XYZ file of C-alpha atoms in Angstrom:
766
model
C -32.834 -83.380 77.748
C -32.654 -86.540 79.853
C -35.614 -88.816 80.662
C -36.322 -91.264 83.493
C -38.791 -93.987 84.418
C -39.434 -94.596 88.092
C -40.341 -98.302 87.634
C -42.100 -100.613 85.150
C -44.788 -103.371 85.233
C -43.403 -106.801 86.084
C -46.066 -109.284 85.035
C -45.411 -109.020 81.310
C -47.827 -108.034 78.528
C -49.714 -111.311 78.815
C -49.131 -112.045 82.520
C -46.192 -114.339 81.794
C -44.827 -113.966 85.319
C -48.171 -114.756 86.949
C -48.430 -118.086 85.149
C -44.763 -118.914 85.836
C -45.180 -118.170 89.599
C -48.348 -120.272 89.855
C -46.778 -123.153 88.006
C -43.789 -123.040 90.360
C -45.969 -122.857 93.464
C -47.983 -125.820 92.204
C -44.783 -127.828 91.717
C -45.328 -128.059 87.967
C -42.140 -126.248 87.022
C -38.686 -125.702 88.492
C -36.938 -122.656 89.966
C -34.865 -122.568 86.790
C -38.041 -122.360 84.676
C -39.250 -119.437 86.812
C -35.912 -117.652 86.553
C -35.920 -118.078 82.786
C -39.305 -116.326 82.450
C -38.135 -113.560 84.792
C -34.851 -113.051 82.968
C -36.594 -112.824 79.610
C -39.113 -110.269 80.915
C -36.434 -108.077 82.435
C -34.395 -108.160 79.232
C -37.465 -107.123 77.226
C -38.278 -104.251 79.599
C -34.719 -102.882 79.577
C -34.450 -103.184 75.792
C -37.772 -101.391 75.318
C -36.773 -98.425 77.444
C -33.312 -98.250 75.913
C -34.686 -98.276 72.353
C -37.245 -95.570 73.349
C -34.318 -93.276 74.292
C -34.764 -93.262 78.085
C -31.502 -92.292 79.768
C -32.196 -93.272 83.362
C -33.570 -96.844 83.198
C -34.421 -98.544 86.504
C -33.261 -101.970 87.674
C -34.238 -103.977 90.733
C -37.880 -102.917 90.299
C -38.700 -106.438 89.147
C -40.040 -108.633 91.936
C -41.587 -112.072 92.531
C -43.857 -110.588 95.143
C -43.144 -106.967 96.183
C -40.269 -104.569 96.637
C -40.638 -104.282 100.380
C -40.384 -108.067 100.815
C -37.334 -107.915 98.535
C -35.798 -105.387 100.967
C -36.678 -107.619 103.937
C -34.763 -110.391 102.128
C -31.863 -108.081 101.368
C -31.607 -107.193 105.085
C -32.068 -110.781 106.242
C -34.953 -109.660 108.483
C -36.694 -113.043 108.446
C -39.006 -113.703 111.443
C -37.894 -116.683 113.526
C -40.957 -118.793 112.731
C -39.654 -119.427 109.216
C -36.580 -121.290 110.573
C -34.167 -119.529 108.242
C -30.620 -120.453 109.119
C -28.713 -117.740 107.265
C -27.044 -117.488 103.892
C -28.686 -116.216 100.646
C -32.445 -116.282 101.039
C -33.992 -118.764 98.586
C -37.448 -119.218 97.128
C -38.709 -121.400 99.993
C -38.105 -118.820 102.726
C -39.130 -115.863 100.516
C -42.441 -117.361 99.492
C -43.171 -118.671 102.982
C -42.968 -115.098 104.276
C -45.304 -113.993 101.486
C -47.794 -116.859 101.463
C -47.244 -118.913 104.554
C -46.714 -122.682 104.432
C -48.223 -125.818 105.897
C -46.938 -125.047 109.412
C -46.659 -121.275 109.773
C -48.775 -118.303 108.639
C -47.685 -115.583 106.216
C -46.569 -112.140 107.283
C -49.148 -109.345 107.255
C -50.097 -107.870 103.890
C -51.411 -104.354 103.435
C -51.974 -101.750 100.750
C -49.060 -99.781 99.256
C -50.006 -96.224 100.241
C -53.309 -95.398 98.511
C -53.030 -97.909 95.664
C -54.492 -101.373 95.023
C -51.028 -102.815 95.134
C -50.044 -104.694 98.276
C -46.826 -105.301 100.193
C -45.718 -107.702 102.870
C -45.215 -105.773 106.116
C -41.781 -106.313 107.787
C -41.937 -107.586 111.398
C -39.088 -106.096 113.392
C -37.950 -106.044 116.992
C -34.897 -105.051 119.059
C -33.796 -108.697 118.708
C -33.953 -108.749 114.899
C -30.570 -109.736 113.499
C -29.830 -108.168 110.125
C -27.432 -109.550 107.511
C -26.854 -109.051 103.792
C -28.961 -111.996 102.607
C -30.139 -111.169 99.095
C -27.866 -109.814 96.360
C -30.744 -109.242 93.935
C -30.096 -105.513 93.386
C -26.490 -106.143 92.343
C -27.200 -109.213 90.255
C -29.965 -107.411 88.302
C -27.701 -104.417 87.679
C -25.039 -106.755 86.313
C -27.642 -108.622 84.274
C -28.738 -105.446 82.536
C -25.166 -104.293 82.031
C -24.309 -107.581 80.301
C -27.105 -106.726 77.848
C -25.516 -103.367 77.189
C -27.971 -101.352 79.328
C -26.537 -99.213 82.127
C -29.333 -98.945 84.647
C -30.167 -97.013 87.839
C -30.501 -99.590 90.638
C -33.555 -98.896 92.799
C -33.679 -99.581 96.537
C -36.480 -98.964 99.020
C -34.899 -96.233 101.173
C -33.847 -97.168 104.734
C -36.118 -94.703 106.477
C -39.218 -95.528 104.461
C -38.505 -99.253 104.992
C -38.587 -98.801 108.755
C -41.574 -96.458 108.740
C -43.521 -99.048 106.645
C -42.584 -101.863 109.083
C -44.398 -102.933 112.241
C -43.197 -104.051 115.641
C -43.215 -107.819 115.979
C -45.692 -109.452 118.312
C -44.828 -109.119 121.966
C -42.528 -106.113 121.558
C -42.851 -103.301 124.130
C -45.021 -100.386 123.004
C -42.149 -98.025 123.671
C -40.068 -99.669 120.937
C -39.253 -97.328 118.040
C -38.724 -98.877 114.640
C -36.389 -96.006 113.740
C -34.062 -97.202 116.525
C -33.024 -99.951 114.077
C -31.607 -97.444 111.576
C -28.040 -97.925 112.746
C -28.518 -101.701 112.415
C -29.613 -101.686 108.787
C -27.412 -98.934 107.341
C -24.281 -101.151 107.315
C -26.109 -103.505 104.941
C -27.157 -100.629 102.696
C -23.472 -99.654 102.632
C -22.533 -103.177 101.514
C -25.082 -103.081 98.681
C -23.905 -99.623 97.599
C -20.238 -100.799 97.647
C -21.077 -103.775 95.436
C -23.070 -101.611 93.015
C -20.176 -99.154 92.714
C -17.755 -102.019 92.135
C -20.056 -103.293 89.413
C -19.937 -99.948 87.657
C -23.139 -98.189 88.720
C -22.992 -94.400 88.389
C -26.516 -93.627 89.695
C -28.600 -95.128 92.499
C -32.281 -94.444 93.293
C -33.644 -94.600 96.829
C -37.450 -94.681 96.948
C -38.529 -92.679 100.059
C -42.236 -92.273 99.445
C -43.048 -91.785 103.138
C -41.749 -88.250 102.678
C -45.178 -87.277 101.257
C -46.899 -88.251 104.535
C -47.352 -86.115 107.682
C -44.099 -86.846 109.481
C -43.037 -85.904 112.972
C -39.830 -83.997 113.616
C -37.982 -87.096 114.857
C -39.023 -88.971 111.648
C -37.691 -86.171 109.435
C -34.475 -86.132 111.540
C -34.096 -89.831 110.725
C -33.733 -89.007 107.031
C -31.020 -86.464 107.769
C -29.040 -88.850 110.016
C -29.449 -91.819 107.651
C -28.107 -90.042 104.578
C -25.384 -88.316 106.553
C -24.277 -91.812 107.687
C -24.458 -93.115 104.064
C -22.678 -90.089 102.555
C -19.164 -91.531 102.462
C -20.386 -94.860 101.106
C -22.343 -93.035 98.358
C -19.346 -90.887 97.391
C -18.723 -91.152 93.661
C -22.344 -92.074 92.941
C -25.161 -89.818 91.750
C -27.982 -90.315 94.277
C -31.674 -89.819 93.428
C -34.246 -89.657 96.216
C -37.619 -90.484 94.659
C -40.996 -89.531 96.190
C -44.466 -90.160 94.805
C -48.250 -90.277 95.280
C -48.788 -86.819 96.788
C -47.394 -83.360 97.497
C -44.268 -83.241 99.607
C -45.030 -81.064 102.677
C -42.850 -77.949 103.080
C -40.947 -79.298 106.100
C -40.268 -82.591 104.343
C -39.159 -80.686 101.234
C -36.763 -78.705 103.348
C -35.345 -81.915 104.899
C -35.112 -83.668 101.529
C -33.297 -80.872 99.751
C -30.825 -80.628 102.635
C -29.817 -84.345 102.686
C -26.143 -85.072 102.552
C -24.665 -86.679 99.444
C -27.870 -86.430 97.396
C -27.646 -85.417 93.730
C -31.264 -85.389 92.603
C -34.827 -85.210 93.875
C -37.827 -86.921 92.239
C -41.374 -85.595 92.671
C -44.820 -86.639 91.630
C -46.145 -83.508 89.875
C -49.458 -85.171 88.833
C -50.869 -85.911 92.306
C -48.520 -83.414 93.828
C -49.540 -80.226 91.997
C -48.713 -78.033 94.985
C -45.126 -79.272 94.852
C -44.646 -77.391 91.568
C -45.355 -74.123 93.362
C -43.139 -75.178 96.284
C -40.213 -75.822 93.883
C -40.788 -72.424 92.231
C -41.043 -70.505 95.502
C -38.327 -72.374 97.429
C -36.011 -73.480 94.666
C -33.683 -76.436 94.281
C -30.119 -76.345 95.730
C -27.589 -75.238 93.151
C -26.152 -77.970 91.024
C -28.866 -80.530 91.943
C -31.111 -82.368 89.479
C -34.908 -82.191 89.463
C -36.634 -85.353 88.227
C -40.038 -83.970 87.310
C -42.793 -86.604 87.356
C -45.217 -85.071 84.872
C -46.428 -88.251 83.128
C -49.052 -90.035 85.234
C -47.881 -93.481 86.373
C -51.233 -94.371 87.956
C -53.718 -93.848 85.168
C -54.163 -94.768 81.536
C -55.013 -91.455 79.977
C -52.707 -90.032 77.326
C -50.678 -87.223 78.790
C -51.664 -83.678 77.900
C -48.298 -83.067 76.340
C -48.801 -79.332 75.821
C -49.708 -78.821 79.496
C -46.791 -80.987 80.717
C -44.363 -79.164 78.422
C -45.592 -75.859 79.844
C -44.996 -77.095 83.414
C -41.523 -78.334 82.520
C -40.602 -75.032 80.845
C -41.695 -73.158 83.906
C -39.349 -75.304 86.024
C -36.367 -74.818 83.674
C -35.796 -71.322 85.000
C -35.609 -72.694 88.564
C -33.164 -75.603 88.051
C -31.529 -74.929 84.709
C -31.983 -76.744 81.455
C -29.190 -79.243 82.062
C -30.519 -80.227 85.518
C -34.145 -80.953 84.597
C -35.084 -84.578 83.896
C -38.488 -85.648 82.573
C -39.958 -88.525 84.504
C -43.078 -90.478 85.371
C -44.972 -89.501 88.507
C -44.348 -92.950 90.062
C -43.627 -96.493 88.917
C -45.607 -97.556 85.848
C -46.388 -100.821 87.597
C -49.726 -99.237 88.581
C -50.864 -99.022 84.982
C -51.397 -101.530 82.160
C -48.515 -102.688 80.025
C -49.027 -101.939 76.358
C -51.888 -100.450 74.348
C -50.721 -102.298 71.235
C -52.258 -105.474 72.697
C -55.745 -103.890 72.662
C -56.904 -104.844 69.186
C -60.653 -104.796 70.022
C -60.852 -101.591 72.041
C -63.062 -98.862 70.553
C -60.818 -96.743 68.340
C -62.047 -93.350 69.648
C -61.487 -94.348 73.297
C -58.167 -95.991 72.422
C -56.914 -92.671 71.016
C -57.393 -91.119 74.477
C -55.200 -93.699 76.254
C -51.537 -94.454 77.001
C -50.358 -97.586 78.803
C -46.863 -98.078 80.238
C -45.177 -98.631 76.858
C -46.823 -95.468 75.468
C -45.945 -93.452 78.594
C -42.280 -94.315 78.065
C -42.619 -92.737 74.626
C -44.401 -89.687 76.071
C -41.597 -89.133 78.608
C -38.950 -89.254 75.889
C -41.011 -87.009 73.575
C -41.262 -84.357 76.336
C -37.538 -84.612 76.958
C -36.797 -84.087 73.305
C -39.230 -81.142 73.109
C -37.444 -79.457 76.040
C -34.170 -79.955 74.177
C -35.546 -78.193 71.094
C -36.326 -81.396 69.149
C -40.116 -81.320 69.394
C -41.949 -83.884 67.266
C -44.612 -81.604 65.935
C -46.680 -84.394 64.376
C -46.700 -86.391 67.644
C -47.742 -83.296 69.671
C -50.423 -82.408 67.108
C -51.923 -85.906 67.272
C -51.917 -85.725 71.052
C -53.673 -82.325 71.023
C -56.316 -83.732 68.619
C -56.972 -86.670 70.921
C -57.299 -84.351 73.934
C -59.828 -82.201 72.018
C -61.738 -85.283 70.891
C -62.165 -86.498 74.444
C -63.350 -83.100 75.732
C -66.030 -82.767 73.024
C -67.177 -86.395 72.728
C -70.964 -86.789 73.302
C -70.395 -90.257 74.768
C -68.617 -88.723 77.796
C -71.502 -86.589 79.118
C -75.036 -87.617 80.112
C -77.152 -84.712 81.264
C -79.752 -86.893 83.024
C -77.043 -88.596 85.121
C -75.423 -85.238 86.005
C -78.797 -83.832 87.182
C -79.503 -86.884 89.346
C -76.067 -86.660 90.988
C -76.473 -82.929 91.591
C -79.830 -83.564 93.274
C -78.111 -85.614 95.986
C -76.979 -82.472 97.773
C -78.886 -81.605 100.926
C -79.440 -85.147 102.297
C -77.168 -87.497 104.187
C -79.106 -90.534 102.918
C -79.123 -92.313 106.247
C -81.670 -95.072 106.963
C -84.386 -93.735 109.262
C -84.294 -96.521 111.855
C -81.283 -96.978 114.179
C -79.165 -100.044 113.567
C -80.074 -101.758 116.863
C -83.785 -101.722 115.970
C -83.013 -102.908 112.422
C -80.968 -105.846 113.762
C -83.878 -106.906 115.957
C -86.274 -106.780 112.981
C -83.854 -108.710 110.805
C -83.243 -111.403 113.467
C -87.019 -111.988 113.755
C -87.085 -112.647 109.984
C -83.790 -114.516 109.507
C -83.702 -116.441 112.798
C -79.950 -116.878 112.828
C -77.979 -118.663 115.599
C -75.486 -116.950 117.872
C -72.197 -116.417 116.049
C -73.702 -116.880 112.551
C -71.329 -118.200 109.932
C -70.943 -116.881 106.400
C -68.313 -116.401 103.658
C -67.400 -113.227 101.883
C -68.738 -113.981 98.398
C -66.628 -115.845 95.907
C -65.827 -119.563 95.796
C -62.886 -121.165 93.922
C -62.660 -120.244 90.268
C -61.897 -123.568 88.657
C -60.296 -124.035 85.217
C -63.609 -125.375 83.844
C -65.466 -122.349 85.135
C -62.956 -119.957 83.552
C -63.199 -121.924 80.290
C -67.034 -121.637 80.256
C -66.864 -117.828 80.722
C -64.163 -117.551 78.101
C -66.070 -119.591 75.532
C -69.293 -117.646 76.191
C -67.462 -114.333 75.711
C -65.980 -115.673 72.467
C -69.469 -116.828 71.356
C -68.324 -120.413 71.203
C -71.240 -121.591 73.365
C -74.837 -120.394 73.415
C -76.397 -118.280 76.171
C -78.559 -121.274 77.094
C -75.474 -123.473 77.587
C -73.721 -120.734 79.550
C -76.676 -120.203 81.895
C -76.946 -123.965 82.371
C -73.261 -124.269 83.287
C -73.379 -121.354 85.723
C -76.548 -122.692 87.273
C -74.852 -126.044 87.841
C -71.890 -124.328 89.502
C -74.154 -122.283 91.758
C -76.060 -125.429 92.740
C -72.725 -127.102 93.663
C -71.628 -124.154 95.795
C -75.001 -123.988 97.557
C -74.895 -127.709 98.300
C -71.361 -127.493 99.688
C -72.373 -124.675 102.050
C -75.496 -126.544 103.155
C -73.430 -129.648 103.858
C -70.974 -127.561 105.835
C -73.912 -126.067 107.742
C -73.055 -122.429 106.972
C -75.851 -120.074 108.090
C -75.911 -117.312 105.464
C -74.945 -118.511 102.013
C -73.394 -116.998 98.886
C -73.787 -118.101 95.315
C -70.022 -118.183 94.746
C -69.945 -115.582 91.938
C -69.248 -118.117 89.119
C -70.417 -115.612 86.537
C -67.779 -113.085 87.552
C -64.098 -112.997 86.645
C -63.559 -109.882 88.745
C -65.698 -108.059 91.267
C -65.278 -104.651 89.608
C -64.977 -105.666 85.969
C -68.275 -107.611 86.166
C -70.222 -104.526 87.186
C -68.357 -102.138 84.909
C -69.316 -104.318 81.931
C -72.972 -103.645 82.705
C -72.726 -99.928 83.495
C -72.648 -97.190 80.913
C -69.554 -94.932 80.865
C -67.152 -97.879 81.227
C -64.753 -99.379 78.683
C -62.780 -102.621 78.911
C -59.430 -103.974 77.804
C -58.373 -107.440 76.745
C -54.915 -107.309 78.323
C -54.956 -104.290 80.613
C -53.727 -106.331 83.567
C -52.202 -104.712 86.650
C -50.466 -106.527 89.553
C -52.200 -106.446 92.885
C -49.855 -108.696 94.810
C -47.753 -111.747 94.040
C -49.331 -113.469 91.038
C -52.723 -111.795 91.595
C -53.567 -109.506 88.713
C -56.609 -107.357 88.117
C -57.917 -105.770 84.963
C -59.349 -102.367 86.003
C -62.202 -101.001 83.889
C -61.816 -97.584 82.369
C -64.392 -94.986 83.431
C -64.442 -92.547 80.539
C -67.924 -90.976 80.892
C -70.995 -90.496 83.079
C -72.152 -93.658 84.796
C -75.626 -95.194 84.832
C -77.272 -98.658 85.073
C -79.230 -99.566 81.954
C -80.432 -102.949 83.281
C -80.340 -105.168 86.398
C -76.909 -106.781 86.838
C -77.159 -109.491 89.486
C -80.844 -110.041 90.186
C -81.194 -113.020 87.852
C -78.389 -115.003 89.465
C -79.246 -114.047 93.052
C -82.884 -115.056 92.668
C -81.783 -118.324 91.064
C -79.452 -119.056 93.956
C -82.070 -118.199 96.588
C -84.533 -120.568 94.959
C -82.123 -123.464 95.639
C -82.085 -123.122 99.424
C -84.311 -122.165 102.349
C -81.313 -120.481 104.006
C -80.645 -116.748 103.472
C -78.687 -116.101 100.289
C -76.667 -112.889 100.073
C -77.040 -110.682 97.036
C -73.448 -109.706 96.164
C -72.555 -106.222 94.944
C -69.457 -104.107 94.735
C -69.800 -100.705 96.358
C -69.333 -97.378 94.570
C -66.117 -96.378 96.313
C -64.468 -99.726 95.505
C -65.576 -99.582 91.847
C -64.089 -96.115 91.732
C -60.824 -96.930 93.465
C -60.293 -100.145 91.483
C -60.888 -98.544 88.102
C -58.915 -96.227 85.898
C -61.009 -93.146 86.588
C -61.698 -90.219 84.283
C -59.517 -87.244 85.226
C -61.707 -84.549 83.795
C -63.991 -84.153 86.824
C -63.589 -84.633 90.646
C -63.556 -88.251 91.740
C -66.432 -87.742 94.145
C -68.762 -86.724 91.306
C -68.031 -90.015 89.544
C -68.500 -91.895 92.798
C -71.960 -90.386 93.348
C -72.974 -91.465 89.864
C -71.895 -95.020 90.579
C -73.710 -94.953 93.924
C -76.978 -94.091 92.208
C -76.510 -96.996 89.809
C -75.876 -99.441 92.658
C -78.862 -98.052 94.569
C -81.149 -99.201 91.718
C -79.613 -102.648 91.890
C -80.070 -102.874 95.645
C -83.753 -101.992 95.364
C -84.306 -104.553 92.605
C -82.633 -107.279 94.672
C -84.885 -106.437 97.627
C -87.946 -106.513 95.354
C -86.739 -109.933 94.120
C -86.885 -111.423 97.605
C -83.222 -111.116 98.627
C -83.156 -110.433 102.350
C -79.410 -110.041 102.846
C -77.436 -107.792 100.465
C -73.704 -107.336 100.722
C -72.225 -104.185 99.198
C -68.474 -104.613 99.279
C -66.326 -101.571 100.075
C -63.048 -103.438 100.118
C -61.188 -100.375 98.848
C -62.735 -97.587 100.977
C -59.665 -97.297 103.280
C -57.321 -97.674 100.303
C -58.527 -94.355 98.833
C -57.839 -92.398 101.994
C -55.561 -89.472 101.056
C -52.002 -89.625 102.401
C -52.264 -86.272 104.152
C -54.435 -85.970 107.245
C -55.724 -82.551 106.192
C -57.537 -84.272 103.273
C -59.018 -87.132 105.244
C -62.297 -85.534 106.346
C -63.394 -84.497 102.869
C -62.669 -87.893 101.334
C -64.363 -89.858 104.128
C -67.400 -87.589 103.973
C -68.120 -88.262 100.303
C -66.967 -91.937 100.379
C -69.200 -92.868 103.334
C -72.076 -90.811 101.873
C -71.724 -92.716 98.607
C -72.141 -96.014 100.455
C -75.200 -94.848 102.336
C -76.797 -93.651 99.081
C -76.778 -97.222 97.804
C -79.017 -98.665 100.536
C -80.880 -95.730 102.081
C -84.208 -96.865 100.603
C -84.425 -100.482 101.810
C -86.769 -101.842 104.512
C -85.585 -102.353 108.086
C -85.826 -106.131 107.627
C -83.366 -106.146 104.735
C -79.920 -106.744 106.129
C -77.103 -104.736 104.512
C -73.589 -106.168 104.806
C -70.343 -104.632 103.660
C -66.800 -106.014 103.490
C -63.339 -104.452 103.803
C -59.977 -106.117 103.387
C -56.214 -105.708 103.930
C -55.762 -102.184 105.215
C -55.277 -100.452 108.541
C -58.841 -99.613 109.634
C -58.180 -98.374 113.168
C -57.752 -94.776 112.121
C -61.072 -94.659 110.293
C -63.212 -96.772 112.640
C -65.631 -93.927 113.302
C -66.200 -93.451 109.558
C -66.839 -97.204 109.255
C -69.454 -96.905 111.998
C -70.877 -93.921 110.117
C -71.457 -96.073 107.057
C -74.416 -97.459 109.031
C -74.246 -100.962 107.582
C -76.062 -103.706 109.524
C -73.075 -106.070 109.372
C -69.433 -105.520 108.390
C -67.020 -108.340 107.625
C -63.473 -107.122 107.824
C -59.868 -108.433 107.503
C -58.335 -109.291 110.773
C -56.346 -112.532 110.929
C -53.275 -111.626 108.900
C -52.679 -108.361 110.766
C -52.295 -110.028 114.170
C -55.858 -109.045 115.096
C -54.781 -105.384 115.075
C -58.421 -104.429 114.455
C -59.469 -105.751 117.846
C -57.221 -103.270 119.657
C -59.590 -100.490 118.711
C -62.396 -102.141 120.642
C -60.068 -102.829 123.564
C -59.411 -99.108 123.634
C -63.066 -98.360 124.212
C -64.671 -97.841 120.806
C -68.297 -99.084 120.971
C -69.647 -100.860 117.918
C -73.340 -101.765 117.859
C -73.782 -103.265 114.422
C -72.971 -106.797 113.391
C -69.268 -107.430 112.799
C -67.253 -110.364 111.450
C -63.482 -109.883 111.872
C -61.934 -112.539 109.616
C -60.965 -115.743 111.479
C -58.493 -117.004 108.909
C -56.315 -115.770 106.059
C -57.550 -116.820 102.667
C -54.472 -115.494 100.844
C -52.434 -118.366 102.209
C -52.843 -122.056 101.261
C -52.506 -122.898 104.955
C -55.562 -124.618 106.538
C -56.208 -123.395 110.143
C -57.327 -125.880 112.780
C -60.651 -125.737 114.619
C -58.745 -124.852 117.816
C -56.859 -122.017 116.177
C -60.103 -120.484 114.817
C -61.859 -120.968 118.154
C -59.023 -119.169 119.883
C -59.422 -116.234 117.496
C -63.190 -116.101 118.101
C -62.605 -116.103 121.862
C -60.259 -113.123 121.508
C -63.004 -111.345 119.604
C -65.570 -112.157 122.305
C -63.317 -110.544 124.878
C -64.030 -107.159 123.263
C -67.231 -107.653 121.262
C -70.762 -108.599 122.332
C -71.840 -112.155 121.508
C -75.001 -110.978 119.771
C -73.152 -108.883 117.145
C -70.249 -111.224 116.296
C -70.148 -113.093 112.963
C -67.719 -115.857 112.005
C -66.226 -115.706 108.507
C -62.967 -115.850 106.553
C -60.931 -112.696 105.853
C -61.934 -112.371 102.206
C -63.420 -114.131 99.169
C -62.276 -117.653 98.258
C -61.778 -117.331 94.487
C -57.951 -117.661 94.609
C -58.016 -120.869 96.672
C -58.608 -124.510 95.680
C -61.546 -126.608 96.906
C -59.041 -128.922 98.633
C -58.102 -125.938 100.769
C -61.529 -124.270 101.088
C -63.576 -127.256 102.290
C -61.408 -128.250 105.274
C -60.866 -124.623 106.265
C -64.625 -123.873 106.242
C -65.346 -127.198 108.012
C -62.986 -126.115 110.823
C -64.501 -122.602 110.855
C -68.055 -123.925 111.307
C -66.842 -126.453 113.917
C -65.225 -123.648 115.876
C -68.404 -121.559 115.832
C -70.456 -124.539 117.065
C -67.865 -125.349 119.757
C -68.083 -121.822 121.159
C -71.929 -121.757 120.875
C -71.958 -124.882 123.073
C -69.548 -123.279 125.538
C -71.622 -120.129 125.717
C -74.823 -122.123 126.232
C -73.250 -124.084 129.092
C -72.251 -120.947 130.960
C -75.725 -119.459 130.958
């Protein structure tokens, strides 16, 4: 029985690619050095999968930034501002699109479906000229073949590429991105021809937009695209891969009718209804079913017995020789290898499987289907499943009762937001267009070393507290010198906004090397929620009170909200996600109340990932938004009117959930805006009324580029065209931890100068 992996983590088991990228960007290493690291990592990945017995091994899933940007490069769809003159796209143009440069901003970045992975959004127009400008897919196939590994080259499918794109600035609203299909298909044909000439026998097109609610004309685009590609694909086995949700019945019908397609890949973990659809509708005769039964988005060991049962039930539909065992999606969304976790609790470790272990699980299931079941391996898996179900450390009756008692109240603050803002202004006395930052300040090498040494017990707690206090004092002084109105302490004690809280909450476990790519070189290490969640002790009160004692200006208490902690963790899969979220909300509520009691007047509860968790199907939106927004309100429903509650959201499309954002009932929301061409502002132009404080980001912190005072002032004026002066805040898009002080200080200087400039202009017009 054959086995398949949709995709694999790129960063390496110890983030080798991250460090190579950052060294290259900083000018400390050459392009050749970067390529050497990448080549070694790819070789290691292909070898690992080959030795594990995987038949269908992917290539072209490795990327320096993301697979959509790679496709933009392949198609030569470079926006004019990057002054690309044709030919093969090199590092300079590629990374300028991703990160911006000294003269032009980066392209928009947004979340990849409902994951914490990001992609660079293509900017297209009727004038976009396409050309075959990156031969990466072919070169990586040849690279693997030279190592003796015959791979399945993976391309982002042409229709999904267009549906994930956006119209460039200034393009008529009537412009349809799908009208460009005929312009990009010739390049896909060129790529396919080169892959065939190189010896490829399979090709995988990722068309994940098929799981979304698509209109009839969008479904028709799939039919016409693959009909047009059919002759070019002749002689190749063609796999169309979907993931992250159920495929709707109409989309399933379209998919299984596509011309020239040999195989269909489905996520049967998040797409449980698809199993029944396959059974009731069937698969066209002679076609392959790539059954994604091993979860590519979580770290729990697969329930092999249950997966085997599902696979056996599908055998009668497609035939034994046409069923391929696969992962539900790319394994890039999970950690790399459990073997690197030498300090993880042995019981919890027995419940887990990272990417390397999932490859083994896929192969074991394939062998079992073929009558070569490894009884010892399956028995050990069954024992681990039973251990997890019965472990006393998973369940906490007191926490479960407290969460159950939440039913029956919407946990909304009693006073309307307009009255609260008046009470808060009397206490805080802030100027018009108050300035603030989102939370973190640059994480220097010295700061990382201090945390690392304290964790390794190489320095005392006293020395650690002294070092962090010194860093907080530095950050406070910088903000005071810049004349920022509402300060932050810079979060020097935190490596990660979720990991920090998870370390202090019960029910969480942590890895040493469980890194997952978020975008580019940015990696996160999601905590593992294995049991019921509670807060044994205060988590941030000590540092927040210390910071507030250093300044007369308001100091924000900085917390991560329950929905973001949930969405940025590996979450237990033995109870509904909303139940876990309510438990986290109760823990954060205790922290909010302790901060208020400690004299903190402004408390920010970040919900950066609330939009990210929105289900891909509209029919599921209302239920998710109801419990997600409710969870946020639980955290702060008990504070006084004079305590100002902020929240923050970043890098997603918020326009479709703006009413749920209003329903969160925060006093102030800071929200990403600059990198998405101020798309957020359009919602207010279209008549949505927002009465709370709002700070749409005035500059992009994910780019090293420093915006001028005039540029920021222009952005603020655009905001004032649709938002009232008395509710507008001025702030960056996101936290500053990934930037350097040489970038942060001038950018914030210009931001404050822009706010003061417009205050003066507003005062003169009164």
